[in-house]
């Protein structure tokens, strides 16, 4: 397989998380609206009435989703049924157009989306391999070369000339996955269809995903498995009702998922069963309320301002934790509101975290903001921002200054 040269667009050079390589996927303010009619028009009259003004109900499957994925990251996409995972993958794959917002992709994407996407049931498995591969950008000659390997990977040689509509769901997925991983993608998007395969095939797919990971390719896959999130992902994005409620460390994502899945919205912890308090913005300045600055020296003051949106029904008080994160999502320092939290009312408000003197720790840093219930410590929502600030200085010899002595042993 070739190295899969990435087009070097201006955007990709900017580096998304600041922690790893260039950004290969960037979704900015992506929202997706579906119009749902509760029942189909059953008469001509009804159709005319609808045309004449009665519209269906708007349904927002994605709301203001901001996600940046750097080259080489393995990202899990999680969330309850109907939270928008498949919709997000389809928008990123270019199959659905967002209602608003922008999506940028740098590199060849291969995707294994919902069952049947990219297949034609009337055609044989063989024809579908060619069809699917051509949709993913391969020429006929390239597909000829890969054909045997694809069929062997899918373990479907005995079925390859049957019409795909007679395949079982597992056989469908085998063929789709086999094609997706053979087209030399830079970016692999996988919906949870993998769960349809039998255990042996799932293992084979996971081994393939692992191989892709070690080759530095980018993977975004939907999973409900907390184990997989913890063991395979560098990062997890959790969706709830179309919004990102967590983007960052897998351990925090799984904690949040456990809490969310453990309690149903009706019997759950009331106000906290929905993310009614959300960190929306983060800005850096050297004085509270001052102009935005992103470049600092050790010893400088820094104010990190978090903009928080609270909706009706929000809890009266919340605890807010602001974590400065460095390379590989390592928490560098943590700041927290005092015990008992801070009062919050519906609307937008700002919270300043003021640091008198920045440490002599050089590098580029980002911020993760966690909102917690101040009495139980339960995590309400967590958001990883991609806006960076830098600490630069003259300590060219290393990242930190320590006091030490150099002394030959007597
Ligand atoms: N074409 C469509 N028209 C109307 N509503 C849609 C359409 N596609 C998805 N939806 C709705 O959008 C919401 C998000 O759907 P989506 O399939 O993205 O969820 P999901 O997180 O993938 O769920 P699951 O875990 O069940 O696969 C759901 O409420 C779904 O009913
Ligand atoms: Mg889905």
Short mmCIF file of C-alpha atoms and ligand atoms in Angstrom, two decimals:
data_model
loop_
_atom_site.label_atom_id
_atom_site.label_comp_id
_atom_site.label_asym_id
_atom_site.label_seq_id
_atom_site.Cartn_x
_atom_site.Cartn_y
_atom_site.Cartn_z
CA UNK A 1 0.00 0.00 0.00
CA UNK A 2 1.24 3.46 -0.78
CA UNK A 3 1.61 6.03 1.92
CA UNK A 4 -1.60 7.66 0.69
CA UNK A 5 -0.37 11.18 0.06
CA UNK A 6 -2.51 13.78 1.75
CA UNK A 7 -3.33 16.89 -0.18
CA UNK A 8 -1.73 19.69 1.81
CA UNK A 9 -4.47 22.29 1.91
CA UNK A 10 -3.89 25.48 3.85
CA UNK A 11 -6.30 24.28 6.49
CA UNK A 12 -4.50 21.03 7.13
CA UNK A 13 -1.28 22.82 7.90
CA UNK A 14 -2.79 24.71 10.79
CA UNK A 15 -2.95 21.78 13.16
CA UNK A 16 -6.19 21.22 14.99
CA UNK A 17 -5.63 19.97 18.50
CA UNK A 18 -2.11 21.26 18.69
CA UNK A 19 -1.24 17.90 20.16
CA UNK A 20 -0.71 15.82 17.03
CA UNK A 21 -0.48 16.07 13.25
CA UNK A 22 -2.36 18.23 10.79
CA UNK A 23 -6.14 18.34 10.83
CA UNK A 24 -7.69 15.89 8.39
CA UNK A 25 -11.33 16.39 9.33
CA UNK A 26 -12.80 19.65 10.46
CA UNK A 27 -16.51 20.15 11.16
CA UNK A 28 -17.39 23.71 12.07
CA UNK A 29 -20.78 24.61 13.45
CA UNK A 30 -22.39 21.65 11.70
CA UNK A 31 -26.15 21.32 12.12
CA UNK A 32 -28.45 18.96 10.28
CA UNK A 33 -32.18 19.38 10.13
CA UNK A 34 -34.58 16.71 9.01
CA UNK A 35 -38.19 17.42 8.34
CA UNK A 36 -40.31 14.67 9.76
CA UNK A 37 -43.93 14.14 8.81
CA UNK A 38 -45.72 12.09 11.38
CA UNK A 39 -47.55 10.26 8.66
CA UNK A 40 -47.31 10.22 4.95
CA UNK A 41 -49.82 12.19 2.90
CA UNK A 42 -52.52 9.71 2.03
CA UNK A 43 -54.57 11.79 -0.33
CA UNK A 44 -54.06 14.28 -3.07
CA UNK A 45 -55.89 16.84 -0.95
CA UNK A 46 -53.48 16.32 1.93
CA UNK A 47 -50.49 16.69 -0.39
CA UNK A 48 -51.85 19.94 -1.74
CA UNK A 49 -52.60 21.25 1.74
CA UNK A 50 -49.03 20.48 2.82
CA UNK A 51 -47.57 22.19 -0.22
CA UNK A 52 -49.80 25.11 0.52
CA UNK A 53 -48.14 25.86 3.81
CA UNK A 54 -48.50 23.07 6.30
CA UNK A 55 -44.95 21.88 6.74
CA UNK A 56 -43.57 18.90 8.62
CA UNK A 57 -41.92 19.25 11.97
CA UNK A 58 -38.27 20.29 11.96
CA UNK A 59 -35.99 17.91 13.72
CA UNK A 60 -32.38 18.79 14.45
CA UNK A 61 -30.32 15.60 14.33
CA UNK A 62 -27.06 17.59 14.73
CA UNK A 63 -26.72 20.92 16.48
CA UNK A 64 -23.66 23.10 16.18
CA UNK A 65 -21.16 20.26 16.09
CA UNK A 66 -17.51 21.33 16.13
CA UNK A 67 -15.00 18.53 15.76
CA UNK A 68 -11.43 18.53 14.55
CA UNK A 69 -9.54 15.32 14.02
CA UNK A 70 -5.82 15.22 13.51
CA UNK A 71 -4.02 12.79 11.26
CA UNK A 72 -3.29 9.53 13.00
CA UNK A 73 -5.94 9.80 15.70
CA UNK A 74 -8.29 6.97 16.52
CA UNK A 75 -11.53 8.53 17.66
CA UNK A 76 -14.56 6.77 19.08
CA UNK A 77 -18.01 8.21 18.45
CA UNK A 78 -20.51 7.28 21.12
CA UNK A 79 -23.92 8.23 22.43
CA UNK A 80 -27.38 6.80 22.88
CA UNK A 81 -29.55 5.54 20.00
CA UNK A 82 -30.76 8.46 17.93
CA UNK A 83 -28.12 10.86 19.26
CA UNK A 84 -26.84 11.64 15.74
CA UNK A 85 -23.78 9.39 15.29
CA UNK A 86 -24.71 7.95 11.89
CA UNK A 87 -25.87 11.36 10.71
CA UNK A 88 -22.52 12.87 11.66
CA UNK A 89 -20.59 10.14 9.82
CA UNK A 90 -22.73 10.67 6.73
CA UNK A 91 -22.13 14.40 6.84
CA UNK A 92 -18.37 13.85 7.20
CA UNK A 93 -18.40 11.31 4.38
CA UNK A 94 -20.15 13.83 2.13
CA UNK A 95 -23.27 11.69 1.76
CA UNK A 96 -25.48 14.19 3.58
CA UNK A 97 -25.16 17.92 3.24
CA UNK A 98 -25.22 19.83 6.52
CA UNK A 99 -28.09 22.32 6.91
CA UNK A 100 -25.54 24.80 8.20
CA UNK A 101 -21.86 24.77 9.03
CA UNK A 102 -18.84 23.54 7.14
CA UNK A 103 -16.98 20.28 6.70
CA UNK A 104 -13.43 20.04 5.42
CA UNK A 105 -11.69 16.77 4.71
CA UNK A 106 -8.08 16.32 3.68
CA UNK A 107 -7.34 12.86 2.40
CA UNK A 108 -9.10 9.87 0.92
CA UNK A 109 -12.05 8.76 3.01
CA UNK A 110 -13.37 5.22 3.01
CA UNK A 111 -16.50 4.61 4.97
CA UNK A 112 -18.55 1.71 6.10
CA UNK A 113 -21.86 3.32 6.89
CA UNK A 114 -25.28 1.91 7.54
CA UNK A 115 -26.12 -1.44 6.12
CA UNK A 116 -26.42 -1.36 2.37
CA UNK A 117 -25.05 2.15 1.80
CA UNK A 118 -22.99 1.96 -1.39
CA UNK A 119 -24.39 -1.44 -2.44
CA UNK A 120 -26.91 -2.41 -5.06
CA UNK A 121 -28.89 -5.48 -4.04
CA UNK A 122 -29.69 -6.51 -7.62
CA UNK A 123 -26.01 -6.87 -8.52
CA UNK A 124 -23.69 -9.72 -7.62
CA UNK A 125 -21.10 -9.43 -4.88
CA UNK A 126 -18.46 -9.23 -7.61
CA UNK A 127 -20.15 -6.28 -9.36
CA UNK A 128 -20.73 -4.60 -6.03
CA UNK A 129 -17.03 -4.79 -5.18
CA UNK A 130 -16.32 -2.87 -8.40
CA UNK A 131 -19.19 -0.45 -7.80
CA UNK A 132 -18.18 0.21 -4.21
CA UNK A 133 -14.49 0.55 -5.03
CA UNK A 134 -15.26 3.02 -7.81
CA UNK A 135 -17.37 5.09 -5.39
CA UNK A 136 -14.31 5.17 -3.16
CA UNK A 137 -12.14 6.41 -6.04
CA UNK A 138 -10.48 3.27 -7.43
CA UNK A 139 -10.09 2.53 -11.13
CA UNK A 140 -11.18 -0.80 -12.58
CA UNK A 141 -7.56 -1.88 -12.98
CA UNK A 142 -6.77 -1.08 -9.34
CA UNK A 143 -9.82 -3.06 -8.26
CA UNK A 144 -8.79 -6.00 -10.49
CA UNK A 145 -5.53 -6.12 -8.59
CA UNK A 146 -7.20 -6.04 -5.18
CA UNK A 147 -10.18 -8.22 -5.98
CA UNK A 148 -8.87 -11.56 -4.69
CA UNK A 149 -7.58 -10.04 -1.52
CA UNK A 150 -10.95 -8.34 -0.88
CA UNK A 151 -12.88 -11.56 -1.42
CA UNK A 152 -10.48 -13.52 0.79
CA UNK A 153 -10.71 -10.96 3.55
CA UNK A 154 -14.53 -11.13 3.39
CA UNK A 155 -14.36 -14.96 3.25
CA UNK A 156 -17.11 -14.88 0.64
CA UNK A 157 -15.59 -16.61 -2.39
CA UNK A 158 -18.45 -19.13 -2.53
CA UNK A 159 -21.04 -16.32 -2.63
CA UNK A 160 -19.32 -13.73 -4.74
CA UNK A 161 -21.45 -14.32 -7.84
CA UNK A 162 -24.77 -14.33 -5.94
CA UNK A 163 -26.95 -11.25 -5.87
CA UNK A 164 -26.21 -9.22 -2.82
CA UNK A 165 -29.91 -9.03 -1.87
CA UNK A 166 -29.59 -12.69 -0.89
CA UNK A 167 -26.69 -12.00 1.47
CA UNK A 168 -27.21 -12.06 5.21
CA UNK A 169 -26.55 -8.80 7.06
CA UNK A 170 -23.24 -10.19 8.29
CA UNK A 171 -22.17 -11.10 4.75
CA UNK A 172 -23.11 -7.62 3.56
CA UNK A 173 -20.93 -6.05 6.22
CA UNK A 174 -18.01 -8.37 5.51
CA UNK A 175 -17.95 -7.32 1.90
CA UNK A 176 -18.36 -3.62 2.72
CA UNK A 177 -15.59 -3.67 5.31
CA UNK A 178 -13.28 -5.66 3.04
CA UNK A 179 -13.66 -3.08 0.27
CA UNK A 180 -13.30 -0.12 2.63
CA UNK A 181 -10.01 -1.33 4.07
CA UNK A 182 -8.55 -2.26 0.70
CA UNK A 183 -8.87 1.12 -1.00
CA UNK A 184 -5.90 2.52 0.88
CA UNK A 185 -7.84 5.19 2.75
CA UNK A 186 -6.22 7.97 4.76
CA UNK A 187 -9.36 8.21 6.83
CA UNK A 188 -11.65 5.35 7.77
CA UNK A 189 -15.18 6.03 9.01
CA UNK A 190 -16.96 3.01 10.44
CA UNK A 191 -20.51 2.93 11.74
CA UNK A 192 -21.47 0.33 14.30
CA UNK A 193 -22.47 -2.13 11.60
CA UNK A 194 -19.40 -4.12 12.59
CA UNK A 195 -21.45 -5.48 15.45
CA UNK A 196 -23.47 -7.42 12.86
CA UNK A 197 -20.50 -9.63 11.99
CA UNK A 198 -19.83 -12.81 13.95
CA UNK A 199 -17.21 -12.79 16.66
CA UNK A 200 -14.39 -14.12 14.49
CA UNK A 201 -15.02 -11.47 11.86
CA UNK A 202 -15.30 -8.73 14.46
CA UNK A 203 -11.88 -9.75 15.78
CA UNK A 204 -10.47 -9.62 12.27
CA UNK A 205 -11.93 -6.14 11.74
CA UNK A 206 -10.56 -4.88 15.03
CA UNK A 207 -7.13 -6.27 14.12
CA UNK A 208 -7.37 -4.40 10.82
CA UNK A 209 -8.37 -1.19 12.60
CA UNK A 210 -5.42 -1.67 14.92
CA UNK A 211 -3.10 -2.16 11.94
CA UNK A 212 -4.45 1.06 10.39
CA UNK A 213 -3.80 2.81 13.65
CA UNK A 214 -0.20 1.73 13.77
CA UNK A 215 0.22 2.91 10.18
CA UNK A 216 -0.79 6.37 11.34
CA UNK A 217 -4.11 6.48 9.52
CA UNK A 218 -7.08 8.30 10.93
CA UNK A 219 -10.07 6.34 12.18
CA UNK A 220 -13.45 7.48 13.41
CA UNK A 221 -15.70 4.67 14.50
CA UNK A 222 -19.04 4.40 16.21
CA UNK A 223 -19.11 2.12 19.16
CA UNK A 224 -21.19 1.40 22.23
CA UNK A 225 -18.38 -0.63 23.77
CA UNK A 226 -16.80 1.14 26.72
CA UNK A 227 -13.95 -1.38 26.53
CA UNK A 228 -13.14 -0.47 22.95
CA UNK A 229 -13.26 3.22 23.74
CA UNK A 230 -10.82 2.75 26.58
CA UNK A 231 -8.52 0.35 24.77
CA UNK A 232 -8.50 1.53 21.17
CA UNK A 233 -9.28 5.23 21.15
CA UNK A 234 -7.04 8.23 21.66
CA UNK A 235 -10.15 10.23 22.11
CA UNK A 236 -13.91 9.92 22.28
CA UNK A 237 -16.67 12.22 21.08
CA UNK A 238 -19.99 11.72 22.87
CA UNK A 239 -23.20 12.97 21.30
CA UNK A 240 -26.46 13.64 23.09
CA UNK A 241 -29.51 14.85 21.16
CA UNK A 242 -27.26 15.98 18.32
CA UNK A 243 -24.84 17.96 20.48
CA UNK A 244 -21.30 17.14 21.47
CA UNK A 245 -21.35 16.73 25.25
CA UNK A 246 -17.81 15.41 25.51
CA UNK A 247 -14.79 15.51 23.25
CA UNK A 248 -11.55 14.34 24.72
CA UNK A 249 -10.10 11.77 27.06
CA UNK A 250 -11.65 8.28 26.69
CA UNK A 251 -11.68 7.75 30.46
CA UNK A 252 -13.89 10.78 31.01
CA UNK A 253 -16.08 9.88 28.02
CA UNK A 254 -16.75 6.42 29.37
CA UNK A 255 -17.50 7.80 32.82
CA UNK A 256 -20.04 10.14 31.27
CA UNK A 257 -21.54 7.34 29.19
CA UNK A 258 -21.86 5.09 32.21
CA UNK A 259 -23.69 7.83 34.06
CA UNK A 260 -25.93 8.59 31.08
CA UNK A 261 -26.73 5.00 30.24
CA UNK A 262 -27.13 3.99 33.86
CA UNK A 263 -30.10 6.29 34.41
CA UNK A 264 -32.99 6.84 32.06
CA UNK A 265 -33.96 10.47 31.51
CA UNK A 266 -37.21 10.09 33.44
CA UNK A 267 -35.90 8.39 36.51
CA UNK A 268 -32.42 9.89 36.29
CA UNK A 269 -31.04 12.76 38.24
CA UNK A 270 -33.65 15.25 37.06
CA UNK A 271 -32.02 18.46 35.97
CA UNK A 272 -28.82 16.67 35.10
CA UNK A 273 -30.28 14.09 32.75
CA UNK A 274 -29.89 16.63 29.92
CA UNK A 275 -26.88 18.82 29.42
CA UNK A 276 -28.62 22.07 30.32
CA UNK A 277 -25.36 23.85 31.09
CA UNK A 278 -22.80 23.89 28.32
CA UNK A 279 -19.39 25.50 27.95
CA UNK A 280 -19.59 27.24 24.56
CA UNK A 281 -16.50 29.42 24.22
CA UNK A 282 -13.04 29.83 25.65
CA UNK A 283 -10.77 32.87 25.23
CA UNK A 284 -7.35 33.85 26.56
CA UNK A 285 -6.17 37.28 27.64
CA UNK A 286 -3.58 38.73 29.98
CA UNK A 287 -6.22 40.63 31.98
CA UNK A 288 -9.84 39.72 32.77
CA UNK A 289 -11.98 41.21 29.99
CA UNK A 290 -8.89 42.27 28.02
CA UNK A 291 -8.23 41.60 24.33
CA UNK A 292 -7.56 38.07 23.19
CA UNK A 293 -3.90 37.07 23.24
CA UNK A 294 -2.53 33.63 22.58
CA UNK A 295 1.18 34.01 23.13
CA UNK A 296 2.68 34.21 26.62
CA UNK A 297 6.00 34.07 28.41
CA UNK A 298 6.60 32.15 31.62
CA UNK A 299 5.67 34.36 34.59
CA UNK A 300 3.00 36.27 32.61
CA UNK A 301 -0.52 36.50 33.98
CA UNK A 302 -3.23 34.67 32.03
CA UNK A 303 -7.01 34.78 32.26
CA UNK A 304 -8.94 31.92 30.69
CA UNK A 305 -12.53 32.97 30.14
CA UNK A 306 -15.15 30.29 29.69
CA UNK A 307 -18.48 31.26 28.13
CA UNK A 308 -21.31 29.15 29.50
CA UNK A 309 -24.76 28.72 28.03
CA UNK A 310 -27.46 27.56 30.42
CA UNK A 311 -30.98 26.70 29.35
CA UNK A 312 -34.26 26.71 31.26
CA UNK A 313 -34.31 23.95 33.84
CA UNK A 314 -30.61 24.26 34.58
CA UNK A 315 -29.49 23.45 38.12
CA UNK A 316 -29.11 26.50 40.40
CA UNK A 317 -25.40 25.89 40.99
CA UNK A 318 -22.68 24.08 39.08
CA UNK A 319 -19.05 23.29 39.62
CA UNK A 320 -16.76 24.12 36.70
CA UNK A 321 -13.36 22.60 36.18
CA UNK A 322 -10.93 24.00 33.64
CA UNK A 323 -8.12 21.68 32.62
CA UNK A 324 -5.15 22.94 30.62
CA UNK A 325 -4.11 20.05 28.37
CA UNK A 326 -0.86 19.55 26.52
CA UNK A 327 0.45 17.00 24.06
CA UNK A 328 -1.35 13.66 24.00
CA UNK A 329 -4.19 15.12 26.09
CA UNK A 330 -2.05 15.14 29.20
CA UNK A 331 -3.61 17.39 31.87
CA UNK A 332 -1.02 20.02 32.79
CA UNK A 333 -2.91 21.84 35.49
CA UNK A 334 -6.47 21.91 36.78
CA UNK A 335 -8.49 24.85 38.09
CA UNK A 336 -11.83 24.49 39.80
CA UNK A 337 -14.58 26.71 41.14
CA UNK A 338 -14.75 26.69 44.99
CA UNK A 339 -16.55 23.92 46.88
CA UNK A 340 -20.31 24.30 46.48
CA UNK A 341 -19.92 25.62 42.92
CA UNK A 342 -21.14 28.89 41.45
CA UNK A 343 -24.70 30.12 40.90
CA UNK A 344 -26.02 29.85 37.35
CA UNK A 345 -29.11 31.23 35.63
CA UNK A 346 -30.51 30.56 32.14
CA UNK A 347 -28.68 32.54 29.46
CA UNK A 348 -25.06 33.21 28.63
CA UNK A 349 -22.47 34.04 31.25
CA UNK A 350 -18.70 34.21 31.54
CA UNK A 351 -16.40 32.69 34.10
CA UNK A 352 -12.80 33.85 34.48
CA UNK A 353 -9.99 31.61 35.67
CA UNK A 354 -7.12 33.94 36.48
CA UNK A 355 -3.54 32.77 36.83
CA UNK A 356 -1.06 35.23 38.38
CA UNK A 357 2.08 33.73 36.91
CA UNK A 358 2.30 31.13 34.17
CA UNK A 359 4.70 28.28 34.90
CA UNK A 360 7.92 27.89 32.95
CA UNK A 361 6.44 25.06 30.97
CA UNK A 362 6.87 25.70 27.29
CA UNK A 363 4.54 24.54 24.58
CA UNK A 364 1.08 24.87 23.09
CA UNK A 365 -1.88 24.15 25.30
CA UNK A 366 -5.63 23.82 24.95
CA UNK A 367 -8.41 23.66 27.48
CA UNK A 368 -11.02 21.13 28.49
CA UNK A 369 -13.95 22.42 30.50
CA UNK A 370 -15.98 20.08 32.68
CA UNK A 371 -19.26 21.02 34.33
CA UNK A 372 -20.13 18.99 37.43
CA UNK A 373 -22.92 18.76 39.94
CA UNK A 374 -21.35 20.54 42.96
CA UNK A 375 -22.96 18.28 45.52
CA UNK A 376 -22.44 14.82 44.02
CA UNK A 377 -19.47 15.59 41.75
CA UNK A 378 -21.40 13.94 38.89
CA UNK A 379 -20.13 15.06 35.49
CA UNK A 380 -22.83 16.96 33.58
CA UNK A 381 -20.86 17.73 30.46
CA UNK A 382 -17.32 18.08 29.26
CA UNK A 383 -15.96 19.87 26.22
CA UNK A 384 -12.49 19.95 24.75
CA UNK A 385 -11.77 23.25 22.99
CA UNK A 386 -9.29 23.45 20.17
CA UNK A 387 -8.27 27.07 20.67
CA UNK A 388 -4.61 27.09 21.65
CA UNK A 389 -2.43 29.34 23.75
CA UNK A 390 1.33 29.10 23.84
CA UNK A 391 3.97 29.63 26.47
CA UNK A 392 7.27 30.43 24.86
CA UNK A 393 10.49 31.56 26.45
CA UNK A 394 14.19 31.29 26.54
CA UNK A 395 14.53 27.89 28.20
CA UNK A 396 15.80 26.33 25.03
CA UNK A 397 17.32 23.49 27.03
CA UNK A 398 14.08 21.82 28.00
CA UNK A 399 10.44 22.00 28.80
CA UNK A 400 10.73 22.90 32.50
CA UNK A 401 13.26 24.45 34.79
CA UNK A 402 14.27 22.44 37.85
CA UNK A 403 16.85 23.38 40.42
CA UNK A 404 19.66 20.86 40.56
CA UNK A 405 23.33 20.31 41.26
CA UNK A 406 25.86 18.45 39.12
CA UNK A 407 28.50 16.85 41.30
CA UNK A 408 30.89 14.00 40.65
CA UNK A 409 30.52 11.32 43.32
CA UNK A 410 33.45 11.25 45.70
N1 LIG B 1 -33.54 10.81 6.91
C1 LIG B 1 -34.03 11.14 8.10
N2 LIG B 1 -35.21 11.78 8.21
C2 LIG B 1 -35.71 12.14 9.42
N3 LIG B 1 -35.10 11.89 10.58
C3 LIG B 1 -33.92 11.24 10.53
C4 LIG B 1 -33.32 10.83 9.30
N4 LIG B 1 -32.14 10.20 9.57
C5 LIG B 1 -32.01 10.22 10.91
N5 LIG B 1 -33.07 10.85 11.49
C6 LIG B 1 -33.26 11.09 12.92
O1 LIG B 1 -32.11 11.76 13.40
C7 LIG B 1 -31.79 11.30 14.70
C8 LIG B 1 -30.35 10.83 14.70
O2 LIG B 1 -30.27 9.65 13.94
P1 LIG B 1 -28.93 8.82 13.77
O3 LIG B 1 -29.22 7.69 12.87
O4 LIG B 1 -27.85 9.75 13.38
O5 LIG B 1 -28.68 8.31 15.26
P2 LIG B 1 -27.57 7.32 15.82
O6 LIG B 1 -26.86 8.04 16.92
O7 LIG B 1 -26.76 6.79 14.71
O8 LIG B 1 -28.46 6.19 16.48
P3 LIG B 1 -28.22 4.58 16.59
O9 LIG B 1 -27.35 4.36 17.79
O10 LIG B 1 -29.58 4.06 16.81
O11 LIG B 1 -27.60 4.12 15.30
C9 LIG B 1 -32.79 10.21 15.04
O12 LIG B 1 -33.80 10.76 15.85
C10 LIG B 1 -33.36 9.81 13.69
O13 LIG B 1 -34.70 9.40 13.82
MG1 LIG B 2 -26.55 4.87 13.89
#
